XYZ file of C-alpha atoms in Angstrom:
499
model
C 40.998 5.566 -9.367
C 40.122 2.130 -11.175
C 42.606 2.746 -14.099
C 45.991 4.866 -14.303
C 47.069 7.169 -16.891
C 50.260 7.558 -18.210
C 52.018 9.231 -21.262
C 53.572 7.812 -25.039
C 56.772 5.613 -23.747
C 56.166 5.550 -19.893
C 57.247 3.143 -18.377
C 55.254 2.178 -15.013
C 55.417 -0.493 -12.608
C 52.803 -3.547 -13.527
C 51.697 -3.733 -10.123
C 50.123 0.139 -10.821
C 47.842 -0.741 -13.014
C 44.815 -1.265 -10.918
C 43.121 -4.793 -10.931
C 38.894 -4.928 -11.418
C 36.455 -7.602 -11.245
C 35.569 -8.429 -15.007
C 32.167 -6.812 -14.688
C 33.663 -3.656 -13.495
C 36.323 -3.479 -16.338
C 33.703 -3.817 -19.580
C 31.928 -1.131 -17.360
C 34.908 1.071 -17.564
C 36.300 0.544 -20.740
C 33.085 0.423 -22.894
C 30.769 3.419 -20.899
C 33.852 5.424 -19.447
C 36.669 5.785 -20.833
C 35.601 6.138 -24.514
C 34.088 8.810 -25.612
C 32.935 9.783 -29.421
C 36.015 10.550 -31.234
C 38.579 11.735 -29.378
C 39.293 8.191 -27.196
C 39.763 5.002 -28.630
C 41.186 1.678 -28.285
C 44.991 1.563 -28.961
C 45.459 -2.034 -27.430
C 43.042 -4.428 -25.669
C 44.898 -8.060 -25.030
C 45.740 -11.157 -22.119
C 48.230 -13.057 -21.079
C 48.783 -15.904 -18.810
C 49.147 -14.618 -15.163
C 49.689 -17.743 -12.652
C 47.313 -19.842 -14.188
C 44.617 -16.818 -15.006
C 44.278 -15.258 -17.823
C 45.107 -11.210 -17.312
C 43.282 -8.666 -19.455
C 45.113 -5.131 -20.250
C 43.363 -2.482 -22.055
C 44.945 0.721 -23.366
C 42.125 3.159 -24.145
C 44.161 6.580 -25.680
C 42.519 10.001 -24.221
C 43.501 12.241 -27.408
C 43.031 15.466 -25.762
C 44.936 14.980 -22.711
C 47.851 13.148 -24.260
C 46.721 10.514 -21.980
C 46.857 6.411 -22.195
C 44.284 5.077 -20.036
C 44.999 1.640 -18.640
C 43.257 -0.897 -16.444
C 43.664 -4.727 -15.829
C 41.565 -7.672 -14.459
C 42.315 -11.455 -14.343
C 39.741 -13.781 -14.942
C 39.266 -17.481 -14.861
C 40.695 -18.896 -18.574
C 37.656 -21.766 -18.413
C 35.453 -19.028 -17.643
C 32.474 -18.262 -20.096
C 32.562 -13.610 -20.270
C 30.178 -11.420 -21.861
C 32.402 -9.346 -24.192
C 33.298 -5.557 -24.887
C 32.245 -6.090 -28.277
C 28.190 -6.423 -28.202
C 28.494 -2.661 -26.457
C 31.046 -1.356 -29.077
C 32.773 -2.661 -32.171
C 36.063 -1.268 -31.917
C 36.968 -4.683 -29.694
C 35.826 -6.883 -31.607
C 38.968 -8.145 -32.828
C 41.161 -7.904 -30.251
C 38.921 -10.333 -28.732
C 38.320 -12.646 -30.926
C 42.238 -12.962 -31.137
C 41.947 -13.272 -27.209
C 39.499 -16.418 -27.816
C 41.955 -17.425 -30.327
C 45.076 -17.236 -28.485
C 43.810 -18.491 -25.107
C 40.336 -20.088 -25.684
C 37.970 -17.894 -23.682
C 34.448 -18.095 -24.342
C 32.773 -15.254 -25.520
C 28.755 -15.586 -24.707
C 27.604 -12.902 -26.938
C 30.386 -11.607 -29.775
C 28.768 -11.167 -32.453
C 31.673 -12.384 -34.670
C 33.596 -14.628 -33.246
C 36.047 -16.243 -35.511
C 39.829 -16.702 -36.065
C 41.765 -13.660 -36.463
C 45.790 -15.156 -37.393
C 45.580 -18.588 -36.757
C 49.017 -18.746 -35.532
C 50.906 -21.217 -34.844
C 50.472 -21.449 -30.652
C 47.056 -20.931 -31.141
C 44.895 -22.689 -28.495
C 42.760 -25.064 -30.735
C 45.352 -26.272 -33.367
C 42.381 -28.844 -34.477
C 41.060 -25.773 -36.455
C 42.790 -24.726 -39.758
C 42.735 -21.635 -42.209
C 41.316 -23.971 -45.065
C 38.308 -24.540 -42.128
C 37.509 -20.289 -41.834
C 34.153 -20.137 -41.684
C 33.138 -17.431 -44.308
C 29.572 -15.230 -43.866
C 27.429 -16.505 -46.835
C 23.848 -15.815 -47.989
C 21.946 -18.112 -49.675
C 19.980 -16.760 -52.900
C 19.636 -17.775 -56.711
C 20.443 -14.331 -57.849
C 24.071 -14.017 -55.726
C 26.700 -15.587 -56.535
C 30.352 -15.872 -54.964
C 33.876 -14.976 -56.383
C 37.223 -15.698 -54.402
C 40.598 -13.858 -54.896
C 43.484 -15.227 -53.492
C 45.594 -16.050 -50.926
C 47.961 -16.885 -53.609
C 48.177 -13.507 -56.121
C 50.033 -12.338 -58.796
C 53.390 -10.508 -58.447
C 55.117 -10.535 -55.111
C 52.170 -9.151 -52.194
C 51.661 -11.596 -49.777
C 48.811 -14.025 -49.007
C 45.153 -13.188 -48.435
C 42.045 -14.184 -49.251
C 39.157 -12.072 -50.694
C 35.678 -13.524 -50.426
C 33.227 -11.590 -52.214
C 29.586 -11.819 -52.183
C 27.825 -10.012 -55.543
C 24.880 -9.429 -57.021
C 25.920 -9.121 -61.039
C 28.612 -6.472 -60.645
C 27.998 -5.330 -57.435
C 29.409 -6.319 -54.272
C 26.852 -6.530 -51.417
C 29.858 -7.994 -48.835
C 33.770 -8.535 -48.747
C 34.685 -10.693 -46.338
C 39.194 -10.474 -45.778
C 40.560 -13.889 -44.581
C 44.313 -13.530 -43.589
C 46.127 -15.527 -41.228
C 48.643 -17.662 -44.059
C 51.856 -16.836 -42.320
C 52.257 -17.422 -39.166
C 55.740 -16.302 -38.018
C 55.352 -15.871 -34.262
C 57.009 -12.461 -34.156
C 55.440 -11.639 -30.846
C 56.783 -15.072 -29.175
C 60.167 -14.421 -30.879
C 60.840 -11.730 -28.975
C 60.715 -13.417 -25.786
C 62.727 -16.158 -27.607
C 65.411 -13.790 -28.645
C 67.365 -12.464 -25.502
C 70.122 -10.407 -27.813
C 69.474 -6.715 -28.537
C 70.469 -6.535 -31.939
C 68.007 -10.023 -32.912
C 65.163 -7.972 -31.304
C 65.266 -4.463 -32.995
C 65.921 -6.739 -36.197
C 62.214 -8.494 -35.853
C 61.070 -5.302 -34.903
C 62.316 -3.881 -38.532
C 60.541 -7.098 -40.012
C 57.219 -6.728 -38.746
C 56.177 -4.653 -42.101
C 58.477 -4.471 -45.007
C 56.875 -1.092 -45.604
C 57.201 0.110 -42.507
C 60.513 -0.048 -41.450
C 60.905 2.733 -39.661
C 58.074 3.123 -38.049
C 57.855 -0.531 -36.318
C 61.525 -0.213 -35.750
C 61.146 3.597 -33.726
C 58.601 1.805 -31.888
C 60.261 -0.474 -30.322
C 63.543 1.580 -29.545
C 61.670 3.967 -27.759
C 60.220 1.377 -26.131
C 62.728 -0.325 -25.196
C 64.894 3.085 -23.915
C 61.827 4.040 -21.560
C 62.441 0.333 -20.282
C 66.250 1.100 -19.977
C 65.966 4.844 -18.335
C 67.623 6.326 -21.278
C 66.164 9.405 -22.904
C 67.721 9.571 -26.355
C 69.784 13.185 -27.422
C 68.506 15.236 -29.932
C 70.677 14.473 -32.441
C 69.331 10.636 -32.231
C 65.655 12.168 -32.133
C 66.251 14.346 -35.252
C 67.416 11.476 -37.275
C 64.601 9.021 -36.262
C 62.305 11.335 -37.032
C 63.341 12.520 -40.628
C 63.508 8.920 -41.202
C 60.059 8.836 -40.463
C 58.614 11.179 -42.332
C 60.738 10.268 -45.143
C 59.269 7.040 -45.273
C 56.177 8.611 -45.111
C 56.793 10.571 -48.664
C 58.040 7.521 -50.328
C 55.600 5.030 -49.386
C 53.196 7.589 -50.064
C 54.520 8.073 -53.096
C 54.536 4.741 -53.938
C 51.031 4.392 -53.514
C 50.076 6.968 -55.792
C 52.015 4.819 -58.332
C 49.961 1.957 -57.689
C 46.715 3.794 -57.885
C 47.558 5.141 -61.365
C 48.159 1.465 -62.318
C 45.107 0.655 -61.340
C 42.668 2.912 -63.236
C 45.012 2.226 -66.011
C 46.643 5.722 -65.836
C 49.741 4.682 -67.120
C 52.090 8.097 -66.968
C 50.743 8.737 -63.369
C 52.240 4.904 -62.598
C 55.381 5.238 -64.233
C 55.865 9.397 -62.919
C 55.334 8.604 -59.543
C 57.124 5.347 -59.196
C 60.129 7.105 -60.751
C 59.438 9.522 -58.080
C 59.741 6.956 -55.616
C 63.269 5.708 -56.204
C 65.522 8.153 -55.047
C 63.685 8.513 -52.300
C 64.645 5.177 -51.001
C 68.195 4.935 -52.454
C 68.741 7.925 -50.429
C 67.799 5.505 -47.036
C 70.787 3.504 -49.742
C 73.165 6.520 -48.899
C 72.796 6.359 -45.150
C 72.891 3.141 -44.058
C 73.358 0.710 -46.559
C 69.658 -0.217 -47.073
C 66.740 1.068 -49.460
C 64.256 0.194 -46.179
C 66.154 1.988 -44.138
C 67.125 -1.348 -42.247
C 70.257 -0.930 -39.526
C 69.398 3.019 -39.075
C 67.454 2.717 -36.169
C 69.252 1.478 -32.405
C 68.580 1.732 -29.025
C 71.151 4.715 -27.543
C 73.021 4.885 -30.567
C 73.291 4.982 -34.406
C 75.682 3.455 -36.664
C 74.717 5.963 -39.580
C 74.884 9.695 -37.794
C 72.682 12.517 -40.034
C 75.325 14.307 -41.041
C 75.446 18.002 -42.644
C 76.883 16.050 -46.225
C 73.642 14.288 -45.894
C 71.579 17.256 -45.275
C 72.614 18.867 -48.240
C 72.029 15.802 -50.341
C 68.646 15.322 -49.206
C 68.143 19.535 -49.736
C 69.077 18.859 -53.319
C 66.947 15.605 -54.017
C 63.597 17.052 -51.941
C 64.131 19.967 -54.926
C 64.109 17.846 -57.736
C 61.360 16.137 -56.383
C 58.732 18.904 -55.540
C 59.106 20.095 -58.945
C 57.997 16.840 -60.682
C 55.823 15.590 -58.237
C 53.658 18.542 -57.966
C 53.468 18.642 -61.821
C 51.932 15.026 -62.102
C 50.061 15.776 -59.074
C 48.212 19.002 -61.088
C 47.645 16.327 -64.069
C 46.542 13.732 -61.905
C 43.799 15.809 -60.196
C 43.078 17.272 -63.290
C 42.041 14.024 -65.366
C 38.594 13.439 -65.572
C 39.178 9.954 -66.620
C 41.032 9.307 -63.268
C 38.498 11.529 -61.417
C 36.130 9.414 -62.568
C 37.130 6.353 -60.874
C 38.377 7.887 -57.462
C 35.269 10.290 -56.877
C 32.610 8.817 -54.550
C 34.365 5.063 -55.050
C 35.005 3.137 -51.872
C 33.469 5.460 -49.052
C 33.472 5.244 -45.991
C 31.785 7.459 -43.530
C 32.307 9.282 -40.641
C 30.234 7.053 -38.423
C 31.463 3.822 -39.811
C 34.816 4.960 -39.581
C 34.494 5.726 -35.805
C 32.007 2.711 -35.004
C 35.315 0.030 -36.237
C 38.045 2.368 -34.896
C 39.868 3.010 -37.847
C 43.450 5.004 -37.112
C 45.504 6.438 -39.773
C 44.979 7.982 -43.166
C 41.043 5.804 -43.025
C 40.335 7.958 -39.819
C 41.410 11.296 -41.437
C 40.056 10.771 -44.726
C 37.043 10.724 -43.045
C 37.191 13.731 -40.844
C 38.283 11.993 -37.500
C 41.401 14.166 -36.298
C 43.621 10.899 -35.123
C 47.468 11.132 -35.141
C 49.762 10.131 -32.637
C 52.252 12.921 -33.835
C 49.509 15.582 -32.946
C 47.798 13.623 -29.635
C 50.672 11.665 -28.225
C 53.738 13.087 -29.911
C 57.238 11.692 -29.414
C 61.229 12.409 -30.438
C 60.720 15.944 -32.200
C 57.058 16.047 -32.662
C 56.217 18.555 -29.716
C 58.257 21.317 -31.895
C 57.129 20.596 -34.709
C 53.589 21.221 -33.514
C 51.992 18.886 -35.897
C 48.962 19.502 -37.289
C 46.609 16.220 -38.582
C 45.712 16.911 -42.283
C 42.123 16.013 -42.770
C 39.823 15.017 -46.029
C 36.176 14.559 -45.447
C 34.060 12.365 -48.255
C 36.161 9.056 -47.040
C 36.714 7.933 -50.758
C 39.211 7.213 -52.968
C 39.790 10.194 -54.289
C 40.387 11.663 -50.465
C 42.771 9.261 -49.835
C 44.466 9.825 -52.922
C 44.432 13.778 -51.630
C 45.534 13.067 -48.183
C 48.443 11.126 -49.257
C 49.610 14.340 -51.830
C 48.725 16.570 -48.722
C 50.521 14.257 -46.289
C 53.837 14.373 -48.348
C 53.710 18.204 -48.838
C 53.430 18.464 -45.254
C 56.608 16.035 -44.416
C 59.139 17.514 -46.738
C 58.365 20.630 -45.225
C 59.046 18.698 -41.887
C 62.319 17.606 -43.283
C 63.344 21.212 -44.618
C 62.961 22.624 -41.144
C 64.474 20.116 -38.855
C 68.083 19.759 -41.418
C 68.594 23.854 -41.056
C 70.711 22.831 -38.691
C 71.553 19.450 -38.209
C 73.947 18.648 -34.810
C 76.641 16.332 -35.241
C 79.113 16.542 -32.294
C 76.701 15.050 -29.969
C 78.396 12.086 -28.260
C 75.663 9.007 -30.055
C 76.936 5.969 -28.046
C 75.136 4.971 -24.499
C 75.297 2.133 -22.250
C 71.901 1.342 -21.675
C 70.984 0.149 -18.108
C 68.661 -3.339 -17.948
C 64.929 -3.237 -18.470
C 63.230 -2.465 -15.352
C 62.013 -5.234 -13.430
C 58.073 -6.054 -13.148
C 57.253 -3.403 -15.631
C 55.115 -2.289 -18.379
C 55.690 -0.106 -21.469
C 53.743 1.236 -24.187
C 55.056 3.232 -27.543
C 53.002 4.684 -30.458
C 54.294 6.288 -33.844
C 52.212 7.429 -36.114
C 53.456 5.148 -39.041
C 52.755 6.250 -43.052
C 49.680 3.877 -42.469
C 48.775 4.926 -39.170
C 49.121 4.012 -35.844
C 51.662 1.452 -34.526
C 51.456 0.675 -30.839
C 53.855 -1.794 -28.925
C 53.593 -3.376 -25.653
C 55.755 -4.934 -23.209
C 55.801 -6.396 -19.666
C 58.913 -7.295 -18.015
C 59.275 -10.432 -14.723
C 61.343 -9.679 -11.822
C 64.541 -10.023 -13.295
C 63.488 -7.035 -16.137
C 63.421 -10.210 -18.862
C 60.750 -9.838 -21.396
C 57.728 -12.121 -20.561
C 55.229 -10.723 -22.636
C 55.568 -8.602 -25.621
C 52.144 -6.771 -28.028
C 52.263 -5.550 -31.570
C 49.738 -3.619 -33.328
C 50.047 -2.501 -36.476
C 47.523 -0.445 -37.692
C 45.826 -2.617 -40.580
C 44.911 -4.214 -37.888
C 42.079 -1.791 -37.202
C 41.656 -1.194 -40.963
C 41.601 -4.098 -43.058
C 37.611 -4.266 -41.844
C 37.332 -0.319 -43.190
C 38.386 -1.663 -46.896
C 36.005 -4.001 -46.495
C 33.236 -1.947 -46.233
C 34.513 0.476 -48.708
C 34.084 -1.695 -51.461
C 30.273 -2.559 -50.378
C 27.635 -1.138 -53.017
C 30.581 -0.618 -55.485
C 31.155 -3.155 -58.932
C 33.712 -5.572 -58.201
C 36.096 -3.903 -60.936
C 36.838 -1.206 -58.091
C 37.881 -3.137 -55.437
C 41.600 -3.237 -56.837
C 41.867 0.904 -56.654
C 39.621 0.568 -53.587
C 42.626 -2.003 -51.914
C 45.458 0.243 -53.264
C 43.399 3.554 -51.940
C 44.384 1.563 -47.758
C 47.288 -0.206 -49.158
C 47.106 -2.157 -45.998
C 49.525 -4.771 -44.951
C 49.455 -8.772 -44.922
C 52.703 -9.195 -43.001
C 51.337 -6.220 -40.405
C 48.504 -8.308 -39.583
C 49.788 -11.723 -39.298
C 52.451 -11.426 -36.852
């Protein structure tokens, strides 16, 4: 077989992933392996391989559970047709390939800087030098927003192009940042100063960049976690879930000047994180999450606390919900604003809530479930118009569906397992992939280990990755004044993106 598949957090020997000419691995991976909907891309990148350049792609098989992957080294000098002109979902991991490493794409149709990090391979070109799309016409004219904004978000740039009101293109320049979080975690040897950049990879996601990489690095280590470890990662999961979700709502209501939604549901919001305050010390949940162990155990004290707040929650929450949905004035702004269809959503390879919003079924906690997933027996909530106002559903759906998560897995919470393992070293001349379905969507991580089990290589992908080109379309054919509710609607993240 020219590829091998393997499940969420195998671990597999690098050598058995089979090596193909270049030719025979865009055959594969663009006429093979995915298929309409139910594949897609979860992580296409290279890395220096004795003076090569070696390709890995990771296509995900939903319906068998299965990750798909297949290799080939190529000649860095070497001019390559690309994935890309046959389907767009690679588009950008390879323009951050020809950004990283300098190969020359002959015929991608968009080939410009992704991060412009700091070890990038031409450091001649800067983000002030970002060559937008522009059209030339007397009746268009251009308006810029950003990379420096008001309040505290981080820095982008917006580049719109409009004709009076309406915005005929949105082009996202990111890239201000660059913090080399990949790099650092070959730079780091200690334990404890890797799961800590995992936790900073996205303030808002915590938990789920965090889970990633522990159950990464276990499956590296041998070390299948107990349930009581499992149950606690995952609560914290879909805890974050409801209060980033929550969150979000807030910031929607701001920004169709609903100003009791805004204030309701970021009240909402609080005690949800000063419970993660409770556990381990830290609103964002920070120090909860380590490999074969936790400091913080879920204890039945804290089940009952969390029983208690989840009560006074629902009863609040559903009642600004039922005015929310209710308010023709809000209506009126999240109906049929910022769409994004089926086919588009598919043709990028959007993940997350901007696949389900518009009806693709993709969720790593339904296909490629980990810790206590399988008993749950997930099912994807889906919305269908791709607008605002589905996103705005999905996310009141989406926290429905985790507290009732939470209610059944703290019936009855173990304590007296024994939390503390010795974890054996990282298998030698290895390679690992992890996925958790994040609040935003999919996270996947990546690592490949030298003879000696050190990290040599190590892959983040966080899923505004695939999405920040999704908002971009949304806002096409809408005025300009609804690109703020249109941005809140992903709520996709800066720091994600520019690792």
């Amino acid at each position: 077989m020219n590829y091998i598949s393997v499940k969420n957090n195998q671990t597999i020997p690098i050598s058995s992933i089979p090596e193909l000419d270049y030719s025979s691995f865009l055959e594969l991976n663009v006429f093979s392996l995915i298929k309409g909907s139910k594949s897609h891309c979860l992580n296409y990148f290279g890395f220096p391989d004795a003076g090569k350049l070696k390709f890995i792609c990771c296509i995900a098989n939903d319906e068998l559970s299965a990750i798909n992957i297949s290799s080939s080294i190529v000649d860095i000098k070497q001019p390559l047709p690309s994935l890309t002109k046959h389907n767009l979902v690679f588009e950008k991991f390879e323009r951050e390939i020809h950004e990283n490493y300098g190969i020359a794409y002959t015929d991608h149709p968009w080939l410009k800087p992704v991060r412009f990090p700091f070890n990038r391979f031409n450091n001649n070109i800067s983000v002030a030098d970002y060559p937008f799309f522009k059209i030339e016409s007397e009746e268009l004219h251009e308006v810029g927003v950003g990379p420096i904004h008001a309040g505290i978000i981080e820095p982008g740039h917006f580049r719109f192009i409009c004709n009076g009101e309406q915005v005929l293109h949105l082009e996202v320049q990111l890239g201000y940042q660059h913090r080399g979080i990949e790099q650092l975690f070959l730079e780091k040897k200690k334990l404890l100063q890797r799961v800590t950049l995992a936790e900073n990879i996205a303030g808002d996601s915590v938990i789920g960049h965090t889970l990633a990489f522990v159950n990464l690095w276990e499956s590296l280590c041998n070390y299948r976690p107990g349930r009581d470890l499992q149950l606690a990662r995952t609560l914290a999961l879909e805890l974050e879930r409801v209060a980033v979700h929550t969150g979000d709502l807030s910031g929607m209501c701001t920004d169709v000047a609903y100003q009791l939604g805004s204030s309701v549901f970021g009240r909402l919001r609080t005690p949800l994180i000063n419970y993660f305050q409770k556990w381990c010390g830290n609103r964002l949940a920070k120090g909860l999450i380590r490999p074969g162990k936790t400091n913080f155990p879920f204890t039945h004290e804290l089940a009952s606390q969390l029983t208690r707040l989840l009560g006074e929650y629902e009863k609040d929450f559903e009642e600004i919900s039922e005015e929310l949905f209710n308010l023709p004035s809000a209506l009126a702004r999240f109906e049929k604003t910022g769409v994004i269809s089926t086919g588009q959503a598919a043709t990028i390879g959007a993940v997350g809530m901007a696949a389900r919003m518009s009806a693709i079924v993709r969720d790593i906690r339904f296909s490629h479930p980990h810790d206590l997933y399988p008993e749950l027996h997930h099912e994807p909530l889906i919305k269908n118009h791709g607008d605002v106002h589905s996103r705005a559903r999905l996310r009141k759906k989406e926290i429905n569906q985790s507290i009732g998560y939470i209610r059944q897995l703290i019936q009855n919470p173990r304590t007296d397992e024994h939390n503390a393992f010795q974890l054996s070293p990282p298998a030698p001349n290895s390679f690992t992939i992890s996925l958790v379905e994040g609040w935003r969507g999919e996270i996947c991580h990546c690592a490949i280990t030298d003879d000696r089990g050190e990290l040599i290589f190590y892959k983040i992908k966080d899923p505004s990755f695939h999405n920040w080109l999704a908002m971009g379309l949304a806002v096409r054919n809408n005025e300009i004044s609804d690109f703020p509710i249109c941005n809140k609607s992903f709520d996709l993240s800066y720091s994600g993106h520019d690792l």
